[in-house]
Amino acid sequence: MTDMSLALDRLGELAIEVPSWAYGNSGTRFKVFSTPGTPRTVQEKIADAAKVHELTGLAPAVALHIPWDRVENYAELKAYAADLGVGLGTINSNTFQDDVYKFGSLTSSDPAVRQKAIDHHFECLDVMDQTGSRDLKIWLADGTNYPGQGDMRSRQDWLAESLQSIYARLGEDQRLVLEYKFFEPAFYHTDVPDWGTSFAHTLALGEKAFVCLDTGHHAPGTNIEFIVAQLLRLGKLGSFDFNSRFYADDDLIVGAADPYQLFRIMYEVIRGGGFGKDSGVALMLDQCHNLEEKIPGQIRSVLNVQEMTARALLVDREALGEAQRAGDVLAANGIFSDAFYTDVRPVLAQWRESRGLPADPMAAYAASGYQKKINEDRVGGTQAGWGA
Ligand code: PSV
Ligand code: MN
């Protein structure tokens, strides 16, 4: 196995972007439960995210969602976040909660609706100019429910045109990442259902357009790490939305449902040059905490990514390559699994302490009194949520 200290050296490069919406209330179409202490404003969401970073050292940026996080002055918001020790990250657009988008947004057959959706992305780019964010993330709810309902082919052409208008407005250092999802809310066809469709569009757009891979957006049994390897090979993997799924787009805590899958994904990220500050791959969470407490839910999430990254860094790639070339199936699989089965938790606790962080961030949060304080302070107003 790779020497533990070498693996830990690289672990310092791990940075995970947390989503502002993880701190608000969320739920299913059956019920959204509210919880005490839930933020009422984007500032309170950022304060909670900053707590996660303070205790883990892993989450230096917060992704925002427009219009959920709309404010008058984004430069001020950036300064507020900086004071708390975090930056503002990816800007997520939203063309799925307006009546006008009922039959599509960037893919609508109505040019006026397409233009409205394009204009919304221009607003997001204006926000990015002020926050200094690099990435504009586009996820579309567009699709149809019945065969014959829409002209799938024309919708692809309209999508390409709409994306082109948005892409043309990107600043020098800005990027567009296009997320795919195989179903929901549309059930018959989705306009960006898979990595291939996202790849085709981002390839046509140019070198500032990339694919966003949400780990929850695949059919059961999909080999996600293969997609990671392929997109890195093609230079088109821009970002991850990490979460876990059992059935659909469950948005559960990353690494909770299948830690081995997260390990395999992180292995391919490292193997393919997608790990580290300058890799161009943003590691984001896209999660909702419907039942559990949100801040510890986020702490657990970033720790899960850290743990599986540490294990993936332990894979002895040289020995693995030799076994692969020798056709030694069991040896190769053994080398791979040895790293996965290594319990890195005690070493990570020491590693955190050596960097002035709490050995056990979950326990440190529980002991911090922060939850009690926000439960008491955040009374009145309207709790944030995405309003399912
Ligand atoms: C909906 O599936 C979704 O979870 C997408 O993954 C987006 O990234 C996210 O919402 C926020 O818009
Ligand atoms: Mn997502």
XYZ file of C-alpha atoms and ligand atoms in Angstrom:
401
model
C 0.000 0.000 0.000
C 1.085 3.599 -0.556
C 2.783 5.067 2.478
C 0.226 6.691 4.781
C 2.217 9.898 5.188
C 2.465 10.357 1.420
C -1.284 9.889 1.115
C -1.939 12.379 3.900
C 0.309 14.956 2.259
C -2.014 15.118 -0.718
C -5.129 15.137 1.430
C -4.448 18.767 2.316
C -5.522 19.629 -1.242
C -9.080 18.477 -0.612
C -11.635 21.296 -0.773
C -15.369 20.719 -0.931
C -17.991 23.278 -1.860
C -21.146 23.121 0.258
C -24.583 24.087 -1.083
C -26.464 26.954 0.595
C -29.706 24.984 0.182
C -28.473 22.172 2.431
C -28.958 24.503 5.421
C -32.564 25.347 4.581
C -35.602 23.167 5.103
C -36.246 20.477 2.537
C -38.349 17.380 2.200
C -40.343 15.300 -0.181
C -43.577 16.005 -2.018
C -45.294 14.556 1.051
C -43.924 16.869 3.709
C -41.267 19.449 4.419
C -40.426 19.393 8.132
C -39.132 22.573 9.677
C -36.329 22.459 12.215
C -35.335 24.897 14.941
C -32.397 27.091 14.046
C -32.984 26.919 10.292
C -31.572 29.996 8.542
C -33.981 32.696 7.403
C -31.503 34.502 5.188
C -28.582 33.704 2.945
C -26.314 35.318 5.546
C -27.462 32.764 8.119
C -26.899 29.937 5.633
C -23.363 31.198 5.055
C -22.757 31.417 8.807
C -23.743 27.739 9.152
C -21.525 26.759 6.242
C -18.649 28.681 7.829
C -19.125 26.597 10.982
C -18.674 23.441 8.913
C -15.438 24.814 7.511
C -14.199 26.028 10.886
C -14.535 22.532 12.367
C -13.327 20.482 9.410
C -11.052 22.702 7.325
C -12.680 21.050 4.327
C -15.378 23.398 3.093
C -13.916 26.760 2.075
C -16.711 27.767 -0.340
C -20.499 27.976 -0.402
C -22.474 27.467 -3.614
C -25.432 29.817 -4.088
C -28.761 29.308 -5.832
C -30.458 32.165 -7.652
C -33.164 33.319 -6.904
C -33.187 31.531 -3.528
C -30.104 33.469 -2.405
C -30.824 36.735 -4.178
C -29.533 39.860 -2.391
C -29.177 43.523 -3.308
C -25.430 43.650 -2.987
C -23.299 40.604 -3.802
C -20.004 42.336 -3.147
C -21.220 42.925 0.402
C -22.265 39.282 0.674
C -18.831 38.211 -0.493
C -17.189 40.403 2.140
C -19.550 39.002 4.791
C -18.581 35.451 3.822
C -14.883 36.325 3.767
C -15.155 37.704 7.306
C -16.462 34.309 8.363
C -13.606 32.557 6.570
C -15.382 31.222 3.480
C -15.760 32.204 -0.163
C -18.742 32.188 -2.502
C -18.569 29.372 -5.030
C -20.659 28.052 -7.894
C -23.775 29.961 -8.894
C -26.712 27.653 -9.620
C -29.433 28.900 -11.911
C -33.084 28.022 -11.413
C -35.517 27.752 -14.299
C -37.765 25.192 -12.687
C -39.979 27.132 -10.290
C -41.710 29.628 -12.501
C -45.094 28.874 -14.120
C -43.810 30.075 -17.438
C -41.389 27.102 -17.550
C -44.122 24.476 -17.317
C -43.261 23.059 -20.739
C -39.549 23.815 -20.713
C -37.092 26.660 -20.231
C -33.989 26.722 -22.434
C -35.716 24.059 -24.566
C -39.159 25.646 -24.751
C -40.832 25.843 -28.156
C -41.744 29.458 -27.301
C -38.884 31.854 -28.113
C -40.081 34.325 -25.471
C -39.815 31.667 -22.753
C -36.362 30.657 -23.979
C -35.296 34.287 -23.859
C -36.599 34.656 -20.303
C -34.549 31.605 -19.278
C -31.483 32.973 -21.059
C -31.957 36.329 -19.320
C -32.070 34.546 -15.981
C -28.654 33.073 -16.743
C -27.393 36.548 -17.647
C -28.509 37.645 -14.172
C -26.515 34.722 -12.729
C -23.460 35.848 -14.701
C -23.873 39.365 -13.310
C -23.948 37.830 -9.832
C -20.773 35.897 -10.630
C -19.039 39.096 -11.723
C -19.628 40.450 -8.221
C -18.996 37.310 -6.194
C -15.930 36.321 -8.221
C -17.416 32.849 -8.740
C -15.900 30.762 -11.495
C -18.736 28.379 -12.371
C -22.299 28.814 -13.590
C -24.097 25.537 -13.043
C -27.112 24.743 -15.173
C -29.518 21.982 -14.269
C -32.701 21.829 -16.298
C -35.990 20.278 -15.264
C -36.935 20.295 -18.960
C -38.527 17.256 -20.532
C -41.879 15.685 -21.365
C -44.182 13.146 -19.775
C -45.740 11.489 -22.818
C -44.521 10.225 -26.178
C -45.441 12.779 -28.803
C -45.835 15.599 -26.258
C -42.830 17.516 -27.505
C -40.477 17.524 -30.469
C -37.404 16.015 -28.825
C -35.194 16.819 -31.785
C -36.140 20.505 -32.045
C -35.752 20.871 -28.303
C -32.119 19.779 -28.637
C -31.587 22.455 -31.283
C -33.234 25.128 -29.121
C -31.156 24.009 -26.173
C -27.972 24.300 -28.209
C -28.927 27.825 -29.325
C -29.892 28.923 -25.820
C -26.683 27.563 -24.319
C -24.719 29.314 -27.041
C -26.215 32.697 -26.052
C -25.312 32.100 -22.410
C -21.846 30.812 -23.241
C -21.126 33.895 -25.348
C -21.561 36.065 -22.249
C -19.062 34.146 -20.063
C -16.177 36.221 -18.806
C -12.569 35.251 -19.389
C -12.267 33.198 -16.209
C -15.830 31.967 -16.022
C -17.080 28.509 -16.943
C -20.415 26.876 -17.655
C -21.120 23.425 -16.219
C -24.100 21.488 -17.544
C -25.630 18.922 -15.240
C -27.543 15.869 -16.460
C -30.252 13.818 -14.807
C -31.916 10.744 -16.224
C -35.468 11.458 -15.047
C -37.608 13.647 -12.785
C -39.493 15.902 -12.852
C -40.107 14.766 -16.428
C -40.773 11.058 -16.733
C -40.883 10.177 -20.424
C -37.940 12.135 -21.752
C -35.489 14.559 -20.209
C -33.645 17.059 -22.405
C -30.264 16.532 -20.708
C -30.611 12.976 -19.425
C -27.058 11.667 -19.493
C -23.369 12.525 -19.612
C -23.276 11.939 -23.357
C -25.852 14.652 -24.024
C -24.126 17.046 -21.665
C -20.806 16.194 -23.302
C -22.189 16.790 -26.811
C -23.477 20.233 -25.854
C -20.432 21.314 -23.874
C -18.116 20.106 -26.628
C -20.031 22.182 -29.163
C -19.904 25.224 -26.887
C -16.167 25.293 -26.375
C -13.383 25.020 -23.871
C -15.121 26.938 -21.087
C -18.001 24.450 -20.952
C -17.887 21.271 -18.886
C -20.058 18.461 -17.604
C -21.346 18.382 -14.027
C -21.741 14.878 -12.660
C -24.331 14.527 -9.897
C -23.776 11.122 -8.328
C -27.522 10.710 -7.677
C -28.567 11.155 -11.303
C -28.002 7.695 -12.738
C -29.972 4.507 -13.100
C -29.258 1.840 -10.474
C -26.166 -0.175 -11.298
C -24.543 2.515 -13.447
C -20.753 2.405 -13.269
C -20.275 6.044 -12.314
C -16.515 5.766 -11.931
C -16.288 4.782 -15.584
C -18.059 8.027 -16.520
C -15.592 9.906 -14.299
C -12.648 8.235 -16.025
C -14.067 8.937 -19.470
C -14.891 12.605 -18.821
C -11.456 13.226 -17.324
C -9.894 11.531 -20.320
C -11.862 13.878 -22.575
C -10.994 16.942 -20.463
C -14.677 17.681 -19.849
C -15.304 16.891 -16.196
C -16.002 20.274 -14.599
C -17.640 19.425 -11.320
C -19.333 16.938 -9.060
C -22.549 17.187 -7.155
C -21.963 14.610 -4.432
C -24.781 12.866 -2.628
C -26.109 9.336 -2.093
C -29.079 7.573 -3.508
C -30.891 4.350 -2.806
C -33.729 4.720 -5.301
C -33.894 8.004 -7.163
C -32.539 11.517 -6.643
C -32.522 10.936 -2.895
C -29.936 13.652 -2.087
C -28.783 11.747 1.000
C -25.428 12.161 2.726
C -22.579 11.347 0.342
C -20.925 8.036 1.135
C -23.837 6.939 3.304
C -25.475 4.507 0.897
C -22.346 3.083 -0.710
C -18.961 4.187 0.628
C -17.221 1.765 -1.740
C -18.711 3.599 -4.710
C -17.443 6.908 -3.338
C -14.006 5.323 -2.898
C -14.046 4.062 -6.494
C -15.089 7.477 -7.769
C -12.351 9.245 -5.802
C -9.830 6.711 -7.054
C -10.679 7.580 -10.672
C -10.628 11.297 -9.861
C -7.095 10.957 -8.493
C -6.027 8.523 -11.222
C -7.316 10.866 -13.932
C -5.711 14.068 -12.610
C -8.974 15.518 -11.313
C -7.797 15.964 -7.733
C -6.291 19.131 -6.299
C -6.680 22.875 -6.492
C -5.530 23.313 -10.073
C -7.295 20.288 -11.524
C -10.314 22.266 -12.730
C -12.711 19.808 -11.102
C -14.954 21.327 -8.424
C -16.057 18.909 -5.722
C -19.459 20.051 -4.550
C -22.171 18.612 -2.390
C -25.756 18.715 -3.607
C -27.704 17.446 -0.647
C -30.764 18.014 1.456
C -31.164 17.070 5.099
C -34.835 16.253 5.436
C -34.761 14.481 8.790
C -31.332 14.876 10.318
C -29.820 18.073 11.697
C -28.387 20.020 8.837
C -25.038 21.332 10.080
C -23.821 17.996 11.498
C -25.248 16.393 8.334
C -22.924 18.575 6.297
C -19.989 17.888 8.623
C -20.531 14.150 8.264
C -20.726 14.579 4.485
C -17.410 16.360 4.061
C -15.756 13.899 6.459
C -17.063 11.003 4.364
C -15.487 12.505 1.263
C -12.250 13.060 3.156
C -12.194 9.502 4.436
C -12.783 7.904 1.062
C -10.273 10.246 -0.572
C -7.661 9.193 1.990
C -8.364 5.538 1.259
C -8.234 6.161 -2.496
C -4.858 7.887 -2.063
C -3.625 4.710 -0.358
C -4.058 2.559 -3.462
C -0.616 1.394 -4.560
C -0.962 2.347 -8.193
C 2.383 0.898 -9.193
C 1.642 -2.521 -7.738
C -1.865 -2.325 -9.159
C -0.524 -1.593 -12.640
C 1.860 -4.535 -12.430
C -0.889 -6.906 -11.362
C -3.148 -5.593 -14.132
C -0.466 -6.070 -16.782
C 0.293 -9.554 -15.478
C -3.389 -10.448 -15.778
C -3.485 -11.276 -12.078
C -7.132 -10.590 -11.479
C -7.239 -11.467 -7.803
C -4.019 -9.657 -6.923
C -5.244 -6.497 -8.683
C -8.604 -6.639 -6.972
C -6.859 -7.361 -3.657
C -4.601 -4.308 -3.942
C -7.619 -2.168 -4.686
C -9.690 -3.528 -1.810
C -6.825 -3.416 0.704
C -6.847 0.356 0.427
C -10.623 0.510 0.717
C -10.672 -1.640 3.848
C -8.028 0.431 5.638
C -9.511 2.247 8.594
C -8.057 5.726 8.234
C -10.155 7.322 10.965
C -7.534 7.287 13.769
C -4.869 8.704 11.451
C -7.229 11.373 10.185
C -8.043 12.406 13.746
C -4.333 12.922 14.426
C -3.900 14.699 11.113
C -6.680 17.142 12.006
C -5.176 17.847 15.411
C -1.806 18.523 13.861
C -3.530 21.264 11.833
C -5.289 22.859 14.764
C -8.643 21.265 13.963
C -10.765 19.184 16.325
C -9.938 15.480 16.131
C -13.648 14.700 16.013
C -15.542 17.520 14.265
C -18.935 15.894 14.929
C -18.277 15.829 18.676
C -16.807 19.318 18.557
C -19.982 20.621 16.933
C -22.176 18.915 19.508
C -20.096 20.484 22.295
C -19.858 23.921 20.678
C -23.252 25.233 21.760
C -23.768 26.634 18.237
C -26.989 24.705 17.632
C -28.476 25.894 20.920
C -27.541 29.448 20.078
C -29.108 29.457 16.616
C -32.200 27.676 17.938
C -32.647 30.534 20.398
C -31.609 33.364 18.085
C -33.458 32.405 14.956
C -36.991 32.985 16.034
C -39.515 34.648 13.759
C -39.127 35.351 10.081
C -39.513 32.750 7.377
C -37.245 29.748 7.406
C -35.371 29.155 4.154
C -36.336 26.184 2.045
C -36.838 25.165 -1.527
C -40.546 24.827 -0.970
C -41.414 21.299 -2.101
C -32.448 18.575 -8.835
O -32.224 17.253 -9.120
C -31.205 19.185 -8.264
O -30.866 18.403 -7.138
C -30.090 19.243 -9.254
O -29.213 18.202 -8.980
C -29.427 20.574 -9.027
O -28.059 20.487 -8.957
C -30.028 20.957 -7.712
O -31.334 20.441 -7.781
C -30.100 22.392 -7.439
O -30.708 23.096 -8.509
Mn -27.245 18.282 -8.571
